[in-house]
Coordinates of C-alpha atoms and ligand atoms in Angstrom, one line a residue:
M1 CA -13.6 -8.1 12.2
T2 CA -10.0 -7.2 13.2
L3 CA -7.1 -6.4 10.9
K4 CA -5.9 -10.0 11.3
D5 CA -9.3 -11.3 10.2
Y6 CA -9.3 -9.2 7.1
A7 CA -5.7 -10.2 6.4
A8 CA -6.6 -13.9 6.5
L9 CA -9.4 -13.4 4.0
I10 CA -7.1 -11.5 1.6
D11 CA -4.3 -14.0 2.0
A12 CA -6.6 -16.9 1.1
R13 CA -7.9 -15.1 -2.1
L14 CA -4.3 -14.0 -3.1
A15 CA -3.1 -17.6 -2.8
E16 CA -5.8 -18.7 -5.2
L17 CA -5.0 -15.9 -7.7
L18 CA -1.3 -16.7 -7.7
P19 CA -0.9 -20.4 -7.4
E20 CA 2.4 -22.1 -7.2
A21 CA 3.4 -22.9 -10.9
E22 CA 5.3 -25.8 -12.3
K23 CA 8.0 -25.3 -14.9
K24 CA 6.7 -25.9 -18.4
I25 CA 6.4 -24.2 -21.7
P26 CA 3.4 -21.9 -21.3
D27 CA 0.4 -22.1 -23.6
T28 CA -0.6 -18.9 -25.4
D29 CA -2.4 -16.6 -22.9
E30 CA -0.9 -18.5 -20.0
I31 CA 1.3 -16.8 -17.3
P32 CA 4.9 -18.2 -17.5
W33 CA 5.8 -20.3 -14.4
L34 CA 8.8 -18.1 -13.7
L35 CA 6.7 -14.9 -13.7
E36 CA 3.9 -16.4 -11.6
N37 CA 6.4 -17.7 -9.0
A38 CA 8.3 -14.4 -8.8
M39 CA 5.0 -12.5 -8.3
R40 CA 3.8 -15.1 -5.8
Y41 CA 7.1 -15.0 -3.9
S42 CA 6.7 -11.4 -2.9
V43 CA 2.9 -11.2 -2.6
M44 CA 2.8 -14.3 -0.3
A45 CA 5.8 -13.3 1.7
G46 CA 3.4 -11.8 4.3
G47 CA 2.9 -8.1 5.0
K48 CA 0.2 -6.5 7.1
R49 CA -2.3 -6.4 4.2
L50 CA -3.2 -2.9 5.5
R51 CA -4.4 -1.4 2.3
P52 CA -6.7 -4.2 1.2
A53 CA -8.0 -4.6 4.8
M54 CA -8.9 -0.9 4.8
L55 CA -10.8 -1.3 1.6
L56 CA -12.8 -4.3 2.9
A57 CA -13.4 -2.7 6.4
C58 CA -14.6 0.5 4.7
A59 CA -16.8 -1.6 2.3
D60 CA -18.3 -3.3 5.4
M61 CA -18.9 0.0 7.2
L62 CA -20.7 1.4 4.1
G63 CA -22.8 -1.7 3.4
V64 CA -21.0 -2.9 0.2
D65 CA -21.3 -6.7 -0.5
R66 CA -17.8 -7.9 0.6
A67 CA -17.6 -10.4 -2.3
E68 CA -18.0 -7.4 -4.7
A69 CA -15.0 -5.6 -3.1
L70 CA -12.6 -8.5 -2.6
L71 CA -10.9 -8.6 -6.0
D72 CA -10.3 -4.8 -5.9
A73 CA -8.7 -5.3 -2.4
C74 CA -6.4 -8.1 -3.8
A75 CA -5.5 -5.9 -6.8
L76 CA -4.5 -3.1 -4.4
E77 CA -2.2 -5.4 -2.5
M78 CA -0.6 -6.5 -5.8
I79 CA 0.0 -2.9 -6.7
H80 CA 1.5 -2.2 -3.3
T81 CA 3.7 -5.3 -3.6
Y82 CA 4.9 -4.2 -7.1
S83 CA 5.9 -0.9 -5.6
L84 CA 7.9 -2.7 -2.9
I85 CA 9.7 -4.9 -5.5
H86 CA 10.6 -1.9 -7.6
D87 CA 11.6 0.2 -4.6
D88 CA 14.1 -2.5 -3.5
L89 CA 15.8 -2.7 -7.0
P90 CA 19.5 -1.7 -7.3
G91 CA 18.5 1.4 -9.3
M92 CA 16.3 2.6 -6.4
D93 CA 16.8 1.7 -2.7
N94 CA 19.0 -1.4 -3.5
D95 CA 17.6 -3.4 -0.5
T96 CA 18.2 -7.1 0.1
L97 CA 15.6 -7.8 2.8
R98 CA 11.8 -7.3 2.6
R99 CA 9.0 -8.9 4.5
G100 CA 11.6 -11.0 6.3
R101 CA 12.9 -12.6 3.0
P102 CA 15.6 -11.8 0.5
T103 CA 14.2 -9.2 -1.9
N104 CA 12.8 -10.3 -5.3
H105 CA 15.8 -9.2 -7.4
V106 CA 18.2 -11.1 -5.1
V107 CA 16.2 -14.4 -5.7
F108 CA 15.1 -14.0 -9.3
G109 CA 17.6 -11.5 -10.7
E110 CA 17.0 -7.8 -11.6
G111 CA 15.3 -8.3 -15.0
Q112 CA 12.8 -10.8 -13.7
A113 CA 12.1 -8.7 -10.6
I114 CA 11.3 -5.7 -12.9
L115 CA 8.9 -8.0 -14.8
A116 CA 7.3 -9.3 -11.5
G117 CA 6.5 -5.7 -10.6
D118 CA 5.2 -4.9 -14.1
G119 CA 3.2 -8.2 -14.0
L120 CA 1.6 -7.4 -10.7
L121 CA 0.5 -4.0 -11.8
S122 CA -1.0 -5.2 -15.1
Y123 CA -2.6 -8.3 -13.5
A124 CA -4.2 -6.0 -10.8
M125 CA -5.8 -3.9 -13.5
E126 CA -7.0 -7.0 -15.4
L127 CA -8.6 -8.4 -12.1
M128 CA -10.3 -5.1 -11.4
L129 CA -11.7 -4.9 -14.9
Q130 CA -12.9 -8.5 -14.7
N131 CA -14.6 -7.7 -11.4
A132 CA -16.3 -4.6 -12.9
M133 CA -17.6 -6.7 -15.8
A134 CA -19.0 -9.2 -13.3
Y135 CA -21.3 -6.5 -11.9
P136 CA -22.7 -4.7 -15.0
E137 CA -25.5 -3.1 -12.8
H138 CA -22.7 -1.3 -10.8
S139 CA -20.3 -0.5 -13.7
A140 CA -20.2 3.3 -13.0
R141 CA -19.3 2.6 -9.3
H142 CA -16.5 0.2 -10.3
I143 CA -15.1 2.6 -12.9
L144 CA -14.9 5.3 -10.2
A145 CA -13.3 2.9 -7.7
M146 CA -10.7 1.8 -10.3
N147 CA -10.0 5.4 -11.1
D148 CA -9.3 6.1 -7.4
I149 CA -7.0 3.1 -7.1
M150 CA -5.1 3.8 -10.3
A151 CA -4.8 7.5 -9.8
G152 CA -3.5 6.9 -6.2
A153 CA -0.9 4.5 -7.5
G154 CA -0.1 6.5 -10.7
V155 CA 1.9 9.4 -12.0
G156 CA 0.2 12.0 -9.9
G157 CA 0.2 9.7 -6.9
M158 CA 2.7 7.0 -5.7
V159 CA 4.9 7.0 -8.8
G160 CA 5.0 10.8 -8.8
G161 CA 6.0 10.7 -5.1
Q162 CA 8.7 8.1 -5.7
C163 CA 10.0 10.2 -8.6
M164 CA 10.4 13.3 -6.4
D165 CA 11.9 11.2 -3.6
L166 CA 14.6 9.9 -5.9
Y167 CA 15.2 13.4 -7.3
C168 CA 15.6 15.0 -3.9
E169 CA 18.0 12.2 -2.8
R170 CA 20.2 12.3 -5.9
E171 CA 20.3 16.1 -6.0
H172 CA 20.6 16.5 -2.2
I173 CA 17.6 18.7 -2.0
S174 CA 15.8 19.1 1.3
D175 CA 12.7 21.3 0.7
E176 CA 9.8 21.0 3.2
R177 CA 7.2 21.5 0.5
L178 CA 8.7 18.8 -1.7
L179 CA 8.9 16.5 1.4
S180 CA 5.2 17.0 1.9
Y181 CA 4.5 16.2 -1.7
I182 CA 6.6 13.0 -1.4
H183 CA 4.9 11.9 1.8
V184 CA 1.3 12.6 0.6
N185 CA 1.9 11.0 -2.8
K186 CA 4.3 8.1 -2.1
T187 CA 2.6 7.0 1.1
S188 CA -0.8 8.6 1.8
R189 CA -2.4 8.1 -1.6
M190 CA -2.2 4.3 -1.4
L191 CA -3.8 4.5 2.0
T192 CA -6.5 6.9 0.9
S193 CA -7.5 5.2 -2.3
P194 CA -8.8 2.0 -0.5
L195 CA -11.3 4.2 1.4
R196 CA -12.3 6.3 -1.6
A197 CA -12.7 3.1 -3.7
A198 CA -14.9 1.5 -1.1
A199 CA -17.0 4.7 -0.9
A200 CA -17.3 4.6 -4.7
L201 CA -18.5 1.0 -4.6
A202 CA -21.1 2.1 -2.0
G203 CA -22.4 4.6 -4.5
F204 CA -21.1 7.8 -2.8
A205 CA -20.0 10.6 -5.1
P206 CA -16.3 11.7 -5.0
D207 CA -17.4 15.1 -3.4
S208 CA -19.9 13.6 -0.9
P209 CA -19.4 14.4 2.8
E210 CA -18.6 10.7 3.4
T211 CA -15.9 10.5 0.7
T212 CA -14.5 13.8 1.8
A213 CA -14.3 12.7 5.4
L214 CA -12.6 9.4 4.4
T215 CA -10.1 11.3 2.2
V216 CA -9.1 13.5 5.2
Y217 CA -8.7 10.3 7.3
G218 CA -6.6 8.6 4.7
V219 CA -4.2 11.5 4.2
K220 CA -3.7 12.0 8.0
F221 CA -3.4 8.3 8.5
G222 CA -0.8 8.1 5.7
L223 CA 1.3 10.8 7.2
L224 CA 1.0 9.2 10.7
F225 CA 2.1 5.9 9.0
Q226 CA 5.1 7.6 7.4
A227 CA 6.1 9.3 10.7
V228 CA 6.0 5.9 12.5
D229 CA 7.9 4.4 9.6
D230 CA 10.6 7.1 10.0
I231 CA 10.7 6.5 13.8
L232 CA 11.0 2.7 13.3
D233 CA 13.9 3.2 10.8
V234 CA 15.8 4.7 13.8
V235 CA 14.6 2.7 16.8
G236 CA 13.0 -0.4 15.2
D237 CA 14.2 -4.0 15.2
E238 CA 15.3 -5.3 11.8
K239 CA 14.1 -8.9 12.6
T240 CA 10.7 -7.8 13.8
L241 CA 10.3 -5.4 10.9
G242 CA 11.5 -7.9 8.3
K243 CA 13.4 -5.1 6.4
S244 CA 16.6 -3.2 6.6
I245 CA 16.7 -0.3 9.1
G246 CA 18.9 2.8 9.4
K247 CA 18.8 3.4 5.6
D248 CA 17.3 6.9 6.0
A249 CA 20.3 8.2 8.1
E250 CA 22.7 6.3 5.8
E251 CA 21.3 8.1 2.8
G252 CA 20.9 11.4 4.5
K253 CA 17.2 11.4 3.9
L254 CA 14.9 14.2 5.1
T255 CA 12.4 12.4 7.5
Y256 CA 10.1 13.2 10.3
V257 CA 12.9 12.3 12.7
T258 CA 15.6 14.5 11.1
L259 CA 13.1 17.3 10.8
Y260 CA 11.5 17.2 14.3
G261 CA 13.8 14.9 16.3
L262 CA 12.6 11.5 17.8
E263 CA 10.3 13.0 20.4
G264 CA 9.0 15.7 18.0
A265 CA 8.2 13.0 15.4
R266 CA 6.3 11.0 18.1
K267 CA 4.3 14.1 19.0
R268 CA 3.6 14.8 15.4
A269 CA 2.3 11.2 15.0
D270 CA 0.0 11.6 18.0
A271 CA -1.4 14.9 16.7
L272 CA -2.0 13.3 13.3
A273 CA -3.9 10.4 15.0
A274 CA -6.1 12.8 16.8
E275 CA -6.9 14.8 13.6
A276 CA -7.6 11.5 11.7
K277 CA -10.0 10.4 14.5
D278 CA -11.9 13.7 14.4
S279 CA -12.5 13.2 10.7
L280 CA -14.5 10.0 11.4
A281 CA -17.2 11.8 13.5
I282 CA -19.7 11.5 10.5
F283 CA -19.7 7.7 10.8
G284 CA -20.2 7.4 14.6
D285 CA -19.7 4.0 16.1
R286 CA -19.6 2.3 12.7
A287 CA -16.0 3.6 12.4
A288 CA -14.6 1.6 15.3
F289 CA -12.2 -0.4 13.1
F290 CA -10.6 2.8 11.8
V291 CA -10.4 4.4 15.3
K292 CA -8.6 1.2 16.6
L293 CA -6.3 1.2 13.5
L294 CA -5.0 4.6 14.4
D295 CA -4.0 3.3 17.8
D296 CA -2.5 0.1 16.4
M297 CA -0.4 2.0 13.8
T298 CA 0.8 4.6 16.3
H299 CA 2.2 1.9 18.5
R300 CA 3.2 -0.7 15.9
V301 CA 6.7 -2.3 16.0
A302 CA 6.4 -4.1 12.7
Ligands
GRG401 C1 8.6 2.0 -7.0 C2 6.6 3.4 -7.9 C3 7.4 2.9 -6.7 C4 7.1 3.3 -5.5 C5 7.7 2.9 -4.3 C6 6.6 1.5 -1.5 C7 7.3 2.7 -1.9 C8 7.0 3.4 -3.1 C9 8.4 2.9 -1.2 C10 8.9 2.1 0.0 C11 9.6 3.0 1.0 C12 8.7 3.5 2.1 C13 9.2 3.4 3.4 C14 7.5 3.9 1.8 C15 6.5 4.5 2.8 C16 5.8 3.5 3.6 C17 5.6 2.2 3.1 C18 4.9 2.1 1.7 C19 5.9 1.1 3.8 C20 5.7 -0.3 3.4 O1 4.3 -0.6 3.6 P1 3.8 -1.6 4.8 O2 4.5 -1.3 6.1 O3 4.5 -2.9 4.2 O4 2.3 -1.6 4.8 P2 3.9 -4.4 4.3 O5 5.1 -5.3 4.0 O6 3.3 -4.7 5.7 O7 2.8 -4.5 3.3

């Protein structure tokens, strides 16, 4: 299975979970059409489906029944999409283009966009809980997986990273240790949690050699991903990327490129890819998807 194959599986399930809704007064317990359509608009706008694909590929590698992991993968993509919607709001990055479309707040208004993000986060949690209840024989595994996903997305994870990012930008602070906190939490945690969640579903303890190796891979992969993101913000093509570029320089952000220069950032990305590859040794040939992913992400243009 390739990244594209996994993305197709995830797209199909997401489309079922967020169907196009007709305008009507909602019944009690029903999602209002406006909220459903605003959530669907950003989730179904495309995207690489990287995080859920990593969860499913890792589940496959570790022998987890794919059907048992699919809702968690979709939930992860919903959480990621909520973070993009909120990141694009006027109070944050104030962006008008995302996934090749006008951003959620441009189409639905700021208030509804905030709710679409809130909705995706809480719907994701509901779906993961429903999935856990469907497998009572594995409830401890599901609780551990949910803990990894929510902690990665939460206050000591992505939200914490975003908080420090906003703080540094508004206060014009450029501290290397804070930058590392921001990268690891804002970007890497959401790329590590899919792997840790899959390991939890496979029955591995959080401190097992397998989970530890996957965590190292996720952190390095996340930093590589961020370095390439910073490079693309300088040399990328807005149309291919489907989002605004040049924002980092405009806002005077501290990035891999401002810190190491373009060539230095590329070298840093190559070094991170090599370190991430080394961490996969424990899985041998079974980790082929994750070795290829490093190459794909190092050379990505979108
Ligand atoms: C609002 C709590 C909160 C967090 C926002 C997503 C995010 C955190 C910030 C976006 C800015 C940014 C460049 C983050 C680092 C890398 C990143 C998350 C890129 C977008 O992810 P992709 O490339 O996007 O996987 P697609 O659209 O392919 O899913």
